[in-house]
Short mmCIF file of C-alpha atoms and ligand atoms in Angstrom, two decimals:
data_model
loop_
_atom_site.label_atom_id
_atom_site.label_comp_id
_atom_site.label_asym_id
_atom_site.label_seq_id
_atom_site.Cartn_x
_atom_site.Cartn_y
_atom_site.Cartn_z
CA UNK A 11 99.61 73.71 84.61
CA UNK A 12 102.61 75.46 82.97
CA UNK A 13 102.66 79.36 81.93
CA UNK A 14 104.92 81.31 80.21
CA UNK A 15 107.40 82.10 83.05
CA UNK A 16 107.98 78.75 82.91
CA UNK A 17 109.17 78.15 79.49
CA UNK A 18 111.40 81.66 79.58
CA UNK A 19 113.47 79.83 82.42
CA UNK A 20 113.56 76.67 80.47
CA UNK A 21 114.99 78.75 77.60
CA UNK A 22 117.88 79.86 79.49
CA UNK A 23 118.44 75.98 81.39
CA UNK A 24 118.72 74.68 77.32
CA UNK A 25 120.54 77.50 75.80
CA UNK A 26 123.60 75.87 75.50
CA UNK A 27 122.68 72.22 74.68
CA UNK A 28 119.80 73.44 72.23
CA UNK A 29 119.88 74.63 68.81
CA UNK A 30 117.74 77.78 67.64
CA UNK A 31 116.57 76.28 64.74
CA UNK A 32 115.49 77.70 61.24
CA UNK A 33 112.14 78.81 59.63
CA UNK A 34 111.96 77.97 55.99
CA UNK A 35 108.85 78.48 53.35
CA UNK A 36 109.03 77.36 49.63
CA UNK A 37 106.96 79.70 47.57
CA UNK A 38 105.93 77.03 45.17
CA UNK A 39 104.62 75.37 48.22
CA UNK A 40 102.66 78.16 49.55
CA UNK A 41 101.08 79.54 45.99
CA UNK A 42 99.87 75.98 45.58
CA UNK A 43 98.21 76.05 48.77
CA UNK A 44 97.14 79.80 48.68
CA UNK A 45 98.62 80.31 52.49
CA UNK A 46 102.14 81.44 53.60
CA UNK A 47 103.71 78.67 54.44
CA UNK A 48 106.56 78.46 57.09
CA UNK A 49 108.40 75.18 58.72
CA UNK A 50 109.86 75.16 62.10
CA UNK A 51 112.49 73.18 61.66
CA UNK A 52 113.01 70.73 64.45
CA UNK A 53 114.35 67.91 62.09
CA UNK A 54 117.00 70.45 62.17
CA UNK A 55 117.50 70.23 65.84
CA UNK A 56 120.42 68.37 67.94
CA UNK A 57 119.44 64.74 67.70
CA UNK A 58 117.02 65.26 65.42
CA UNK A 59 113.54 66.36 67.09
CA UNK A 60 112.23 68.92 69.00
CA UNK A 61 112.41 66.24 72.11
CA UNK A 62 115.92 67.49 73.32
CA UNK A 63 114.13 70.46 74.18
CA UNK A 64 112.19 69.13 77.18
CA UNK A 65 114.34 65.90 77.97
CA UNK A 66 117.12 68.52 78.68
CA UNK A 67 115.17 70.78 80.46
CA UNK A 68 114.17 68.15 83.21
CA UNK A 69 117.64 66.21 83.32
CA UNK A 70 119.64 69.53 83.84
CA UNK A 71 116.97 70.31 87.03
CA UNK A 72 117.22 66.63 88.12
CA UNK A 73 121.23 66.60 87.76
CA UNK A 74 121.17 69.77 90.14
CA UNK A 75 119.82 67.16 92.43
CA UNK A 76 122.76 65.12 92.05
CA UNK A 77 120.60 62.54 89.98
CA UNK A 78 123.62 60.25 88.38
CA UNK A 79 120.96 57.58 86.33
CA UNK A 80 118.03 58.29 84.25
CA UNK A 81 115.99 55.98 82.49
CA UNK A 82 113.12 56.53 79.55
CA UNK A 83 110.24 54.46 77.64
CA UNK A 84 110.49 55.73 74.26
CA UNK A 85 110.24 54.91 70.56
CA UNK A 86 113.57 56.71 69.50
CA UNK A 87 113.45 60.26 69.89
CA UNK A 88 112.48 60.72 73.53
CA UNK A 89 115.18 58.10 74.08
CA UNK A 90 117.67 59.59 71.97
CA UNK A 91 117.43 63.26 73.69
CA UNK A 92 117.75 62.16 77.43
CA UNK A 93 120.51 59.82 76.20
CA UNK A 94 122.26 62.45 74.51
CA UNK A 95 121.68 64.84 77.11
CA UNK A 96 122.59 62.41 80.16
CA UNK A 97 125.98 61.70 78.03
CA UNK A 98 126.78 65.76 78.07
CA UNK A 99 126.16 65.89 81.70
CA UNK A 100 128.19 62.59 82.35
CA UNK A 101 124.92 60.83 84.02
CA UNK A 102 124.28 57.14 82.98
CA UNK A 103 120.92 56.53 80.71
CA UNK A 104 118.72 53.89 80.25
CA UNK A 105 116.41 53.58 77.48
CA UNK A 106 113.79 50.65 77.24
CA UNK A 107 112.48 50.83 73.26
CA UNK A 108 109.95 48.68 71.49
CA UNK A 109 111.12 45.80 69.72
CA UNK A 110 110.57 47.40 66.43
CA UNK A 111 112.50 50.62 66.49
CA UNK A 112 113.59 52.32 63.91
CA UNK A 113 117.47 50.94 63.25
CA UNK A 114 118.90 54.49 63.37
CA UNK A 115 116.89 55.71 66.10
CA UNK A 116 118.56 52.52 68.17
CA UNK A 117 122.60 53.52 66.77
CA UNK A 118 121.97 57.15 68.08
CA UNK A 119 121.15 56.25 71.54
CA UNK A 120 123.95 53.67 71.34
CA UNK A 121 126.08 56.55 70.23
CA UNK A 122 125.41 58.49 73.12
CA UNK A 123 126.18 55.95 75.74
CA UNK A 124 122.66 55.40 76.28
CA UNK A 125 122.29 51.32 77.13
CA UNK A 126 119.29 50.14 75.56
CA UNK A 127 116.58 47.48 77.14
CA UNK A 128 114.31 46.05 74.16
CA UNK A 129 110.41 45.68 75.50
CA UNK A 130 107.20 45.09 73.71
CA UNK A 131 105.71 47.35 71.44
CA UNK A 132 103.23 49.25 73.33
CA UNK A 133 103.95 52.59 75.07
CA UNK A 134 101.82 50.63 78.51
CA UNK A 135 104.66 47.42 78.05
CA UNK A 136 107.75 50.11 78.06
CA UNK A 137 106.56 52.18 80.67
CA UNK A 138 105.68 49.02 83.10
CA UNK A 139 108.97 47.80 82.39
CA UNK A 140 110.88 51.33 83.30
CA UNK A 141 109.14 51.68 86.47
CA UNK A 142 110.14 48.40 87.28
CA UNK A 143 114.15 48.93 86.38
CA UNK A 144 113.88 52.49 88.56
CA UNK A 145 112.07 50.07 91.41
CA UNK A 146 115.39 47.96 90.90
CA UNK A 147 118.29 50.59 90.20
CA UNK A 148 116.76 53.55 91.68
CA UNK A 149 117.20 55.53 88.42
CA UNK A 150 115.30 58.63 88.09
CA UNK A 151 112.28 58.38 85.33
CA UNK A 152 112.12 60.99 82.74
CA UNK A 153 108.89 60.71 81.11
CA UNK A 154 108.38 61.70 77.13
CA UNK A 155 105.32 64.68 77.60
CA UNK A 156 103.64 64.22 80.84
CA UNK A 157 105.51 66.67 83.00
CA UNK A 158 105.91 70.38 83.49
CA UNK A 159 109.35 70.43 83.09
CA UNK A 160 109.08 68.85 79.85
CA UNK A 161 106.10 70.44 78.97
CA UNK A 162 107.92 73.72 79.10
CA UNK A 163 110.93 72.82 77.30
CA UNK A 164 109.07 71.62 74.41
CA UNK A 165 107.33 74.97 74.78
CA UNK A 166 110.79 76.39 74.16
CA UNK A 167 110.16 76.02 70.01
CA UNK A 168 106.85 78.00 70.46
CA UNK A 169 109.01 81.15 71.80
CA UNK A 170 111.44 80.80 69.08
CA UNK A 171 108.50 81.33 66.14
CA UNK A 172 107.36 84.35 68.24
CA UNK A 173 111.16 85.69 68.19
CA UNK A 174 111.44 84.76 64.15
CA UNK A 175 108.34 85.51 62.44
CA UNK A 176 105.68 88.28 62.27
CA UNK A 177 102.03 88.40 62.30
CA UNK A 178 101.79 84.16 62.20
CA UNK A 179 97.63 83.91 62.16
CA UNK A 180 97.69 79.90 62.53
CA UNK A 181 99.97 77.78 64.30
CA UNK A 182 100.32 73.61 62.96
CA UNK A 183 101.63 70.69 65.91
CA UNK A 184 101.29 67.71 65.88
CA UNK A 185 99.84 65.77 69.08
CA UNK A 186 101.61 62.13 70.19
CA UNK A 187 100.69 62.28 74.03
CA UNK A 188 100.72 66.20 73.28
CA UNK A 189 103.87 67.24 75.32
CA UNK A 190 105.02 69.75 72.28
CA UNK A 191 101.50 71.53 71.75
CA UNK A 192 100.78 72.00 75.60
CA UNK A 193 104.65 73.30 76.00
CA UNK A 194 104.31 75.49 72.46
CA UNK A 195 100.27 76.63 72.57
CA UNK A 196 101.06 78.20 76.48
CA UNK A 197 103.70 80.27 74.80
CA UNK A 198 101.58 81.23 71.53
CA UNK A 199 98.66 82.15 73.79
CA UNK A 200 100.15 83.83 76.54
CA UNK A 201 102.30 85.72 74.42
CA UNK A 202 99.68 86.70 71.81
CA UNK A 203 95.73 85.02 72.34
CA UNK A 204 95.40 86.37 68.72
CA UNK A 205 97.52 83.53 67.06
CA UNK A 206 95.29 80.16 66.29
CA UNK A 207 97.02 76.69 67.68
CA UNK A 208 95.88 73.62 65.41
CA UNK A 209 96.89 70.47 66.55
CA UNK A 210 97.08 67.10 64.05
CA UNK A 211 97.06 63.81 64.68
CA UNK A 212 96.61 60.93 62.42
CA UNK A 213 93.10 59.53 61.92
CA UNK A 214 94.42 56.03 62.83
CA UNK A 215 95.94 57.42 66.53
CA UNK A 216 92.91 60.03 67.37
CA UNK A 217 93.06 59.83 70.51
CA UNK A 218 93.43 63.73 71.31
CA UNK A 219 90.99 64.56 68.66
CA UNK A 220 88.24 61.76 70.43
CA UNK A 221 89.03 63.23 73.97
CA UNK A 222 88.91 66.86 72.56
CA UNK A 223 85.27 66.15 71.00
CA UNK A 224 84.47 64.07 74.13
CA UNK A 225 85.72 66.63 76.88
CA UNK A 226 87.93 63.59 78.56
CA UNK A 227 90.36 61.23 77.88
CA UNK A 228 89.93 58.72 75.60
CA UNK A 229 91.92 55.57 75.54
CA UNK A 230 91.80 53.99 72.13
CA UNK A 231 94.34 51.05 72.71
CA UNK A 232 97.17 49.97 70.39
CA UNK A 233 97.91 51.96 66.60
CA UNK A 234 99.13 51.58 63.26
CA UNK A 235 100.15 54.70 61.81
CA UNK A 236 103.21 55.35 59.89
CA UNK A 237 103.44 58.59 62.29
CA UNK A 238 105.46 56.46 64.77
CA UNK A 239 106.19 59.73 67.12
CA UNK A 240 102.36 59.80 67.43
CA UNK A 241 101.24 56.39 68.62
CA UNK A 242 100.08 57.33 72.06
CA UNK A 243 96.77 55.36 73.05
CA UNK A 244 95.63 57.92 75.68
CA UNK A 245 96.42 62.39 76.18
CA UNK A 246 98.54 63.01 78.89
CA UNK A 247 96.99 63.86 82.27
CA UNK A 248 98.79 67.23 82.71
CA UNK A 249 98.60 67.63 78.57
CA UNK A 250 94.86 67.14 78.16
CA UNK A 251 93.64 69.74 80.24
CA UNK A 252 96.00 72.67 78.40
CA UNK A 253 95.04 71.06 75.07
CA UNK A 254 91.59 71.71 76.21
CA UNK A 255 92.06 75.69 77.45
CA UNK A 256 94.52 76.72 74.41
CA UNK A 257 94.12 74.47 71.91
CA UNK A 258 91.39 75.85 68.80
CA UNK A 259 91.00 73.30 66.93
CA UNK A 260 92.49 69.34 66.03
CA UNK A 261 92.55 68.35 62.46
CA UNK A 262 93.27 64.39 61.38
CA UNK A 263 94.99 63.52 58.69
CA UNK A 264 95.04 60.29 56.15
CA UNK A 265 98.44 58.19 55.88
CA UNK A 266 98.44 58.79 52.20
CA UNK A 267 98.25 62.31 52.96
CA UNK A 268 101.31 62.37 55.45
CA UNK A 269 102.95 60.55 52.52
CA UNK A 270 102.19 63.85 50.50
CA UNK A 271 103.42 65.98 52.77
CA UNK A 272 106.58 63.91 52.90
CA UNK A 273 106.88 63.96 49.17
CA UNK A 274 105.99 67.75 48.79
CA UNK A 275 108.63 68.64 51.25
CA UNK A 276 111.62 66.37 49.66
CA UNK A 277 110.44 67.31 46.45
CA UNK A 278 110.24 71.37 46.66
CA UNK A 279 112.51 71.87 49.56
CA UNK A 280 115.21 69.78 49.52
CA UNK A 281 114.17 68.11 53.08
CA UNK A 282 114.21 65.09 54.30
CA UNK A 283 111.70 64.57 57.40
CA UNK A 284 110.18 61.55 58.99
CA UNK A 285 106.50 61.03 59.21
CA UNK A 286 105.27 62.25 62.18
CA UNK A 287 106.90 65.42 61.19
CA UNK A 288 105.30 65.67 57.72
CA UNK A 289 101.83 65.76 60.03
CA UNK A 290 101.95 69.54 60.42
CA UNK A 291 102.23 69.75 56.75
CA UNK A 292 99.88 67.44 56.00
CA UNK A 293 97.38 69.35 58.25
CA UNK A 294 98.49 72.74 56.62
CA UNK A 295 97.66 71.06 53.51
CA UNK A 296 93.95 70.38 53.69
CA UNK A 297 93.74 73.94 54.89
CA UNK A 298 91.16 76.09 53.01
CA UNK A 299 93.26 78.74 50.48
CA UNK A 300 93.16 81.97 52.75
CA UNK A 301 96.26 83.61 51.82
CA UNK A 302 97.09 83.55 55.91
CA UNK A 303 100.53 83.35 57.55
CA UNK A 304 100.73 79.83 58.57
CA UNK A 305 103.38 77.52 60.42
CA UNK A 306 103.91 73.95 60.10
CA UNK A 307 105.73 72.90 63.30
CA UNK A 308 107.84 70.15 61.89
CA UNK A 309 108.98 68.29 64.61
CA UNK A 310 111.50 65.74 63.45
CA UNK A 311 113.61 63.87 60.79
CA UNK A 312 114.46 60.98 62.28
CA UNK A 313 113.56 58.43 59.48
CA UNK A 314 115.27 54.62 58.69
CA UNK A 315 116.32 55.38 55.10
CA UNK A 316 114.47 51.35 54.25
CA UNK A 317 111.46 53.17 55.00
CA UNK A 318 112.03 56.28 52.81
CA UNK A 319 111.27 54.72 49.40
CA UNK A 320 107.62 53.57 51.20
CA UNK A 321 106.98 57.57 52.15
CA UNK A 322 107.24 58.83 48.20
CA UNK A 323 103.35 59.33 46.66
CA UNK A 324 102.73 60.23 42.71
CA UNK A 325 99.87 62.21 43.91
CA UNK A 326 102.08 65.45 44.74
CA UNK A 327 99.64 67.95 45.62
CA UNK A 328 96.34 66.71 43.65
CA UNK A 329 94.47 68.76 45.59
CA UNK A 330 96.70 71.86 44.01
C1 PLP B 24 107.42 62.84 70.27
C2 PLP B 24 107.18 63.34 68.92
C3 PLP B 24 105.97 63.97 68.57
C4 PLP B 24 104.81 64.11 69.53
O1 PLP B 24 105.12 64.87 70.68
P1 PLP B 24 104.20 64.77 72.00
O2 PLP B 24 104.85 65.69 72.96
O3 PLP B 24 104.21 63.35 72.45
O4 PLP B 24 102.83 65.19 71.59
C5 PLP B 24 105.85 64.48 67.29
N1 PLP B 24 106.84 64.35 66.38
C6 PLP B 24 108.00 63.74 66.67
C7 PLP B 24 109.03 63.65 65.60
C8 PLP B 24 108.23 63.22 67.95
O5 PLP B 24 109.38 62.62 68.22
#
């Protein structure tokens, strides 16, 4: 378990390698929808996802140790922040990434020194495969959600809506192995029980939502969705059980409807995200017309621009 404590002294380890990054709302967007909408604006962040929150917040505490190589399992942002953040602190990185990462996801590890090892396409292959290079090399594992230290970085973003909006009533995350709603619901909830967390996952990687129903963790094997930030097969072990305490409710949504979200957002806001960031949205966008103060954790913008022209819908808000 994390609490609060824990993600106000991971806010001072990241201070200077993090960005504070902006809340935006489109009115258009919200009178559509009949809630205040706000985006947290993690495609915004250094690297481009929320992840350099936690990776940073472990490999500064692990370079304290006198750690000098790190290695990850990660689909491209995971990999990109401890890369990026092992580069600042002059530590060697190793990513292993599946076979079918997104091209610009590989260039910015590349970019930051981080030496990449090509494996599978499972999260099980690429993990197997890192604990066997930190068996070999003796590199230190950072792992992408399932640790406190990352938990609480990642919790880092839910501090920064407290700081930078008023009276929020709902809260919108989206769940991969749930690192970012664990880290960001203890801060909501300790800091005020009042505000609602909703986490969304895809309906073709439910996993969370499945365990959630079930009350344990549910391992649904390999997915498809476009959301590729949110293919985990299984919730954390550390995750789960603060998903389970904090966490009111888990919403899934369609792949057409991420593709909305995407479009809505490009369209009326000038921003480009990638899919597993338009999640929030797309969750905020089944919501029942309530006129409450609602955010839409956006958690990354990390998109190959082959795959934008696939992520535009006509059906722009039909529900509108
Ligand atoms: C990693 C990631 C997520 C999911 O975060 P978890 O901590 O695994 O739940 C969501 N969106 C983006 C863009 C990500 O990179």
């Amino acid at each position: 378990m994390i609490a609060l404590k824990d993600i106000e002294e991971a806010r001072e380890r990241i201070a200077h390698v993090v960005k504070r990054t902006p809340v935006l709302n489109s009115n258009t967007l919200s009178k559509k929808i009949g809630n205040d909408l706000f985006l947290k604006c993690e495609h915004l962040q250094k690297t481009g996802s929320f992840k350099i929150r936690g990776a940073s917040n472990l490999v500064i505490k692990e370079s304290e140790h006198h750690v000098k190589h790190v290695l990850a399992a990660s689909s491209g942002n995971h990999g990109q922040a401890v890369a990026y953040i092992a580069n600042v602190l002059g530590i060697r990185s190793t990513i292993v990434v599946p076979k079918d990462i997104a091209r610009c996801k590989e260039a910015a590890i590349e970019a930051y020194n981080g030496i990449i090892d090509h494996c599978g396409t499972t999260s099980g292959e690429r993990i197997d495969r890192a604990q066997s290079i930190c068996k070999e090399s003796g590199a230190t594992f950072i792992p992408p959600y399932d640790h406190p230290y990352i938990m609480a970085g990642q919790g880092t973003a839910g501090l920064e809506i407290l700081d930078q909006l008023d009276n929020i009533d709902e809260v919108y995350v989206p769940i991969g192995g749930g690192g970012l709603i664990s880290g960001v619901a203890t801060a909501l909830k300790e800091s005020n029980p009042r505000i609602r967390v909703i986490g969304v996952e895809p309906a073709l990687a439910d996993d969370t939502y499945q365990s959630f129903q079930e009350g344990k963790r549910i391992n649904i094997g390999s997915t498809t969705t476009i959301a590729d930030g949110l293919r985990a097969s299984i919730p954390g072990e550390l995750t789960f059980p603060i998903v389970q305490r904090y966490v009111d409710d888990i919403v899934l949504v369609e792949e057409n409807e991420i593709k909305e979200a995407f479009t809505s957002v490009f369209t009326l806001m000038k921003q480009v995200i990638e899919p597993s960031g338009a999640v929030s949205i797309a969750g905020v966008l089944k919501r029942k017309a309530e006129g409450k103060r609602v955010v839409a954790l956006v958690s990354g913008g990390n998109v190959d621009t082959t795959v934008v022209p696939s992520l535009f819908t006509d059906c722009l808000l039909s529900r509108g």
